[in-house]
């Protein structure tokens, strides 16, 4: 009989090292089918259905009624109530679904006199390694750049973060990539921030680039509003005023306007 266990969906159950099996006290015993196995061991991605067989042996001179159940995980038996004839061996197929995390369960056999036999069922969730990372809620708040990093994969990540900012007159921030002090666990969301000296009279686009585990994500945000916007508007208004004054002087030639002359401020904000 093959030592390998058949698995639904092309997944295999492997062997455990040999240790004493559940022995017969009262004339009957239970154990994994095959030779040299004392317990069941299953491995697969969460949700995969595995199949194996449990063997029941009656070495006594009379029949034994046995029921089967599981503890720690749901197991579906082909038949959970059996009558074992004297001197016979019965094999019962069963299926079990791999849980989200590693765990140990048991298959429990009980006879009509209340005597039980147990066999361990070890299940390992083989989660595929997937790297995924996103940058979210990037914002400029006063003299800080705030953002959140989210690990949307299945492996821990050590993100490297680079920050840059470009204004109307060129680049105003260029911070080289650096690795965060602590890893980001799968599913973890972490709020972070960067300090910076925000330009007082400039509209700036901030760009944040994060790399980790072969993946990369980029987010950007444009600053606007606040006191520096009013300063920029004032600068535009002043330029408009200068433009109007010059035009008036060209119209009047060499004539000198009174110092109290009214000046039209084109584009001024009241």
CSV table of C-alpha atoms in Angstrom, one decimal:
chain,number,residue,atom,x,y,z
A,1,UNK,CA,0.0,0.0,0.0
A,2,UNK,CA,1.4,3.4,-0.9
A,3,UNK,CA,2.7,5.6,1.9
A,4,UNK,CA,1.6,8.8,0.0
A,5,UNK,CA,-1.8,10.2,0.7
A,6,UNK,CA,-4.1,11.2,-2.1
A,7,UNK,CA,-5.2,14.8,-2.1
A,8,UNK,CA,-8.2,16.4,-3.8
A,9,UNK,CA,-7.0,19.2,-6.1
A,10,UNK,CA,-3.5,17.7,-6.7
A,11,UNK,CA,-2.2,18.3,-3.1
A,12,UNK,CA,-0.4,15.6,-1.2
A,13,UNK,CA,-0.3,14.5,2.4
A,14,UNK,CA,3.2,13.6,3.6
A,15,UNK,CA,4.5,11.1,6.2
A,16,UNK,CA,5.3,11.6,9.8
A,17,UNK,CA,8.2,9.9,11.6
A,18,UNK,CA,7.2,6.5,12.9
A,19,UNK,CA,6.1,6.4,16.6
A,20,UNK,CA,3.9,3.9,18.4
A,21,UNK,CA,0.3,3.9,16.9
A,22,UNK,CA,-2.9,3.9,18.9
A,23,UNK,CA,-2.7,0.4,20.3
A,24,UNK,CA,-5.5,-2.1,21.1
A,25,UNK,CA,-6.7,-2.1,24.6
A,26,UNK,CA,-9.9,-4.1,24.6
A,27,UNK,CA,-9.1,-5.8,21.3
A,28,UNK,CA,-9.4,-3.1,18.7
A,29,UNK,CA,-7.2,-0.2,17.4
A,30,UNK,CA,-7.2,2.8,15.1
A,31,UNK,CA,-4.3,4.2,13.0
A,32,UNK,CA,-3.6,5.9,9.6
A,33,UNK,CA,-3.9,3.4,6.8
A,34,UNK,CA,-0.6,2.2,5.4
A,35,UNK,CA,2.6,1.2,7.3
A,36,UNK,CA,4.9,3.2,9.4
A,37,UNK,CA,2.6,6.1,10.2
A,38,UNK,CA,1.3,7.0,13.6
A,39,UNK,CA,-0.4,10.3,12.7
A,40,UNK,CA,-1.8,12.2,9.8
A,41,UNK,CA,0.0,15.1,8.3
A,42,UNK,CA,-1.6,17.4,5.7
A,43,UNK,CA,-0.3,20.5,3.9
A,44,UNK,CA,-1.8,22.8,1.4
A,45,UNK,CA,-3.1,26.3,0.7
A,46,UNK,CA,-6.0,27.4,3.0
A,47,UNK,CA,-9.3,26.0,1.7
A,48,UNK,CA,-7.8,23.1,-0.1
A,49,UNK,CA,-9.6,19.8,0.6
A,50,UNK,CA,-7.3,16.8,1.5
A,51,UNK,CA,-8.3,13.2,1.5
A,52,UNK,CA,-6.9,10.2,3.5
A,53,UNK,CA,-8.0,7.0,5.1
A,54,UNK,CA,-8.2,5.8,8.7
A,55,UNK,CA,-7.9,2.1,9.5
A,56,UNK,CA,-9.8,0.3,12.3
A,57,UNK,CA,-8.6,-3.2,13.3
A,58,UNK,CA,-10.5,-5.7,15.5
A,59,UNK,CA,-8.3,-8.4,16.9
A,60,UNK,CA,-10.8,-9.6,19.4
A,61,UNK,CA,-13.1,-12.7,19.1
A,62,UNK,CA,-16.3,-10.7,19.0
A,63,UNK,CA,-17.7,-7.8,17.0
A,64,UNK,CA,-17.1,-4.2,18.1
A,65,UNK,CA,-19.3,-1.2,17.4
A,66,UNK,CA,-17.2,2.0,16.8
A,67,UNK,CA,-18.1,5.6,16.1
A,68,UNK,CA,-15.8,8.2,14.5
A,69,UNK,CA,-15.6,12.0,15.1
A,70,UNK,CA,-13.0,14.7,15.0
A,71,UNK,CA,-11.8,17.4,17.4
A,72,UNK,CA,-10.1,20.7,16.5
A,73,UNK,CA,-11.1,20.7,12.8
A,74,UNK,CA,-14.1,19.5,10.8
A,75,UNK,CA,-13.5,16.0,9.3
A,76,UNK,CA,-16.0,14.3,7.0
A,77,UNK,CA,-16.0,10.5,7.2
A,78,UNK,CA,-17.3,8.2,4.5
A,79,UNK,CA,-19.0,6.3,7.4
A,80,UNK,CA,-18.8,7.4,11.0
A,81,UNK,CA,-20.6,4.4,12.6
A,82,UNK,CA,-19.2,0.9,12.0
A,83,UNK,CA,-19.5,-2.6,13.3
A,84,UNK,CA,-16.1,-4.3,13.2
A,85,UNK,CA,-16.3,-8.1,12.7
A,86,UNK,CA,-13.8,-10.2,14.7
A,87,UNK,CA,-10.3,-10.5,13.2
A,88,UNK,CA,-11.0,-7.9,10.5
A,89,UNK,CA,-9.5,-4.5,9.4
A,90,UNK,CA,-11.8,-1.8,8.0
A,91,UNK,CA,-10.6,1.4,6.2
A,92,UNK,CA,-12.7,4.6,6.2
A,93,UNK,CA,-11.9,7.4,3.8
A,94,UNK,CA,-12.3,11.0,5.1
A,95,UNK,CA,-11.8,14.5,3.9
A,96,UNK,CA,-10.5,17.6,5.7
A,97,UNK,CA,-10.2,21.3,4.7
A,98,UNK,CA,-6.9,23.1,5.3
A,99,UNK,CA,-7.5,25.9,7.8
A,100,UNK,CA,-6.1,29.5,7.5
A,101,UNK,CA,-3.4,28.7,10.1
A,102,UNK,CA,-1.3,25.7,11.1
A,103,UNK,CA,-3.1,23.5,13.7
A,104,UNK,CA,-3.3,20.1,15.3
A,105,UNK,CA,-6.6,18.1,15.4
A,106,UNK,CA,-7.5,14.6,16.3
A,107,UNK,CA,-9.6,11.7,14.9
A,108,UNK,CA,-11.4,10.1,17.8
A,109,UNK,CA,-12.8,6.5,17.7
A,110,UNK,CA,-15.1,5.4,20.5
A,111,UNK,CA,-16.6,1.9,21.1
A,112,UNK,CA,-20.0,1.0,22.7
A,113,UNK,CA,-18.3,0.6,26.1
A,114,UNK,CA,-17.0,4.2,26.1
A,115,UNK,CA,-13.3,3.3,25.3
A,116,UNK,CA,-11.7,5.7,22.9
A,117,UNK,CA,-8.7,5.7,20.6
A,118,UNK,CA,-7.1,9.0,19.2
A,119,UNK,CA,-4.9,9.7,16.2
A,120,UNK,CA,-3.3,13.1,15.7
A,121,UNK,CA,-4.0,15.1,12.6
A,122,UNK,CA,-1.4,17.8,11.8
A,123,UNK,CA,-2.4,20.4,9.3
A,124,UNK,CA,-0.1,23.0,7.8
A,125,UNK,CA,-1.4,26.0,5.9
A,126,UNK,CA,1.0,26.6,3.0
A,127,UNK,CA,0.3,30.3,2.3
A,128,UNK,CA,1.8,31.5,-1.0
A,129,UNK,CA,4.3,34.3,-0.6
A,130,UNK,CA,2.7,37.4,-2.1
A,131,UNK,CA,4.2,40.9,-1.8
A,132,UNK,CA,1.8,43.8,-2.0
A,133,UNK,CA,2.1,47.4,-0.6
A,134,UNK,CA,0.0,50.6,-1.0
A,135,UNK,CA,0.5,54.2,0.0
A,136,UNK,CA,-2.7,55.8,1.3
A,137,UNK,CA,-4.0,59.1,2.7
A,138,UNK,CA,-1.0,61.2,1.6
A,139,UNK,CA,-1.4,64.8,2.9
A,140,UNK,CA,0.5,68.0,3.8
A,141,UNK,CA,-0.4,69.2,7.3
A,142,UNK,CA,1.5,72.3,8.4
A,143,UNK,CA,5.2,71.4,8.4
A,144,UNK,CA,4.6,67.6,8.1
A,145,UNK,CA,3.9,65.2,5.3
A,146,UNK,CA,1.5,62.5,6.6
A,147,UNK,CA,0.7,59.1,5.0
A,148,UNK,CA,-0.2,55.5,5.7
A,149,UNK,CA,1.5,52.3,4.5
A,150,UNK,CA,-0.6,49.1,4.2
A,151,UNK,CA,0.9,45.7,3.7
A,152,UNK,CA,-1.7,43.9,1.5
A,153,UNK,CA,0.4,40.8,0.9
A,154,UNK,CA,1.2,37.6,2.9
A,155,UNK,CA,4.8,38.3,3.8
A,156,UNK,CA,6.5,40.8,6.1
A,157,UNK,CA,8.0,43.8,4.3
A,158,UNK,CA,10.8,46.3,5.1
A,159,UNK,CA,9.6,49.4,3.1
A,160,UNK,CA,12.0,52.0,1.7
A,161,UNK,CA,10.6,55.4,1.5
A,162,UNK,CA,11.7,58.3,-0.7
A,163,UNK,CA,10.1,61.8,-0.7
A,164,UNK,CA,10.4,64.6,-3.2
A,165,UNK,CA,8.6,67.9,-3.9
A,166,UNK,CA,8.5,70.1,-6.9
A,167,UNK,CA,7.4,73.8,-6.9
A,168,UNK,CA,6.8,76.4,-9.5
A,169,UNK,CA,10.5,77.3,-9.6
A,170,UNK,CA,11.9,73.7,-9.4
A,171,UNK,CA,12.6,71.0,-6.9
A,172,UNK,CA,12.3,72.0,-3.2
A,173,UNK,CA,12.7,68.6,-1.6
A,174,UNK,CA,14.6,65.5,-2.6
A,175,UNK,CA,15.0,63.0,0.2
A,176,UNK,CA,16.9,59.8,-0.6
A,177,UNK,CA,15.2,56.4,0.0
A,178,UNK,CA,15.6,55.1,3.5
A,179,UNK,CA,14.4,51.8,5.2
A,180,UNK,CA,11.9,52.0,7.9
A,181,UNK,CA,13.1,50.9,11.4
A,182,UNK,CA,10.5,48.1,11.8
A,183,UNK,CA,9.0,45.6,9.3
A,184,UNK,CA,5.4,45.8,8.2
A,185,UNK,CA,3.5,42.6,9.0
A,186,UNK,CA,1.0,41.1,6.6
A,187,UNK,CA,-2.2,43.1,6.8
A,188,UNK,CA,-0.7,45.8,9.0
A,189,UNK,CA,-1.5,49.5,8.5
A,190,UNK,CA,1.0,52.1,9.8
A,191,UNK,CA,0.6,55.9,10.0
A,192,UNK,CA,3.8,57.8,9.3
A,193,UNK,CA,4.9,61.3,8.7
A,194,UNK,CA,7.9,63.3,7.3
A,195,UNK,CA,9.0,66.7,8.6
A,196,UNK,CA,9.9,69.4,6.1
A,197,UNK,CA,10.2,73.2,5.7
A,198,UNK,CA,7.3,74.0,3.4
A,199,UNK,CA,8.0,77.0,1.0
A,200,UNK,CA,6.0,80.1,2.0
A,201,UNK,CA,5.3,81.4,-1.5
A,202,UNK,CA,5.1,78.4,-3.7
A,203,UNK,CA,2.6,75.8,-4.9
A,204,UNK,CA,4.2,72.4,-4.5
A,205,UNK,CA,3.5,68.8,-5.6
A,206,UNK,CA,4.7,66.2,-3.0
A,207,UNK,CA,5.6,62.8,-4.3
A,208,UNK,CA,6.2,59.7,-2.1
A,209,UNK,CA,7.7,56.5,-3.5
A,210,UNK,CA,7.7,53.2,-1.5
A,211,UNK,CA,9.5,50.0,-2.5
A,212,UNK,CA,9.7,46.6,-0.7
A,213,UNK,CA,9.9,43.0,-1.6
A,214,UNK,CA,10.0,43.7,-5.4
A,215,UNK,CA,6.9,45.9,-5.3
A,216,UNK,CA,6.5,49.6,-5.7
A,217,UNK,CA,3.8,52.2,-5.1
A,218,UNK,CA,3.8,56.0,-5.7
A,219,UNK,CA,1.4,58.6,-4.3
A,220,UNK,CA,1.4,62.4,-4.8
A,221,UNK,CA,-0.5,65.4,-3.5
A,222,UNK,CA,-0.5,69.1,-4.4
A,223,UNK,CA,-0.3,71.8,-1.7
A,224,UNK,CA,-2.7,74.7,-1.9
A,225,UNK,CA,-4.6,77.2,0.2
A,226,UNK,CA,-3.3,78.7,3.5
A,227,UNK,CA,-1.2,81.8,3.9
A,228,UNK,CA,1.2,81.1,1.1
A,229,UNK,CA,-1.7,81.1,-1.4
A,230,UNK,CA,-2.7,84.6,-0.3
A,231,UNK,CA,0.9,85.7,-0.7
A,232,UNK,CA,1.0,84.3,-4.2
A,233,UNK,CA,-2.3,86.1,-5.0
A,234,UNK,CA,-0.9,89.3,-3.6
A,235,UNK,CA,2.2,89.0,-5.7
A,236,UNK,CA,0.0,88.6,-8.8
A,237,UNK,CA,-2.0,91.7,-7.8
A,238,UNK,CA,1.2,93.7,-7.3
A,239,UNK,CA,2.4,92.7,-10.8
A,240,UNK,CA,-0.9,93.8,-12.2
A,241,UNK,CA,-0.7,97.2,-10.5
A,242,UNK,CA,2.8,97.8,-11.8
A,243,UNK,CA,1.6,96.9,-15.3
A,244,UNK,CA,-1.2,99.4,-15.2
A,245,UNK,CA,1.0,102.2,-13.8
A,246,UNK,CA,3.5,101.8,-16.5
A,247,UNK,CA,0.9,101.9,-19.2
A,248,UNK,CA,-0.5,105.1,-17.8
A,249,UNK,CA,2.9,106.8,-17.8
A,250,UNK,CA,3.5,105.8,-21.4
A,251,UNK,CA,0.2,107.4,-22.4
A,252,UNK,CA,1.0,110.7,-20.7
A,253,UNK,CA,4.5,111.0,-22.1
A,254,UNK,CA,6.8,113.1,-19.9
A,255,UNK,CA,4.0,114.5,-17.8
A,256,UNK,CA,4.4,113.9,-14.1
A,257,UNK,CA,1.3,112.6,-12.3
A,258,UNK,CA,0.4,113.9,-8.8
A,259,UNK,CA,1.6,111.7,-6.0
A,260,UNK,CA,-2.0,111.3,-4.8
A,261,UNK,CA,-3.2,110.0,-8.3
A,262,UNK,CA,-5.5,106.9,-8.1
A,263,UNK,CA,-4.1,103.7,-9.5
A,264,UNK,CA,-6.3,101.0,-10.9
A,265,UNK,CA,-5.2,97.5,-9.5
A,266,UNK,CA,-6.1,95.1,-12.2
A,267,UNK,CA,-6.8,91.6,-10.8
A,268,UNK,CA,-6.6,92.7,-7.1
A,269,UNK,CA,-8.5,90.7,-4.6
A,270,UNK,CA,-10.5,92.8,-2.2
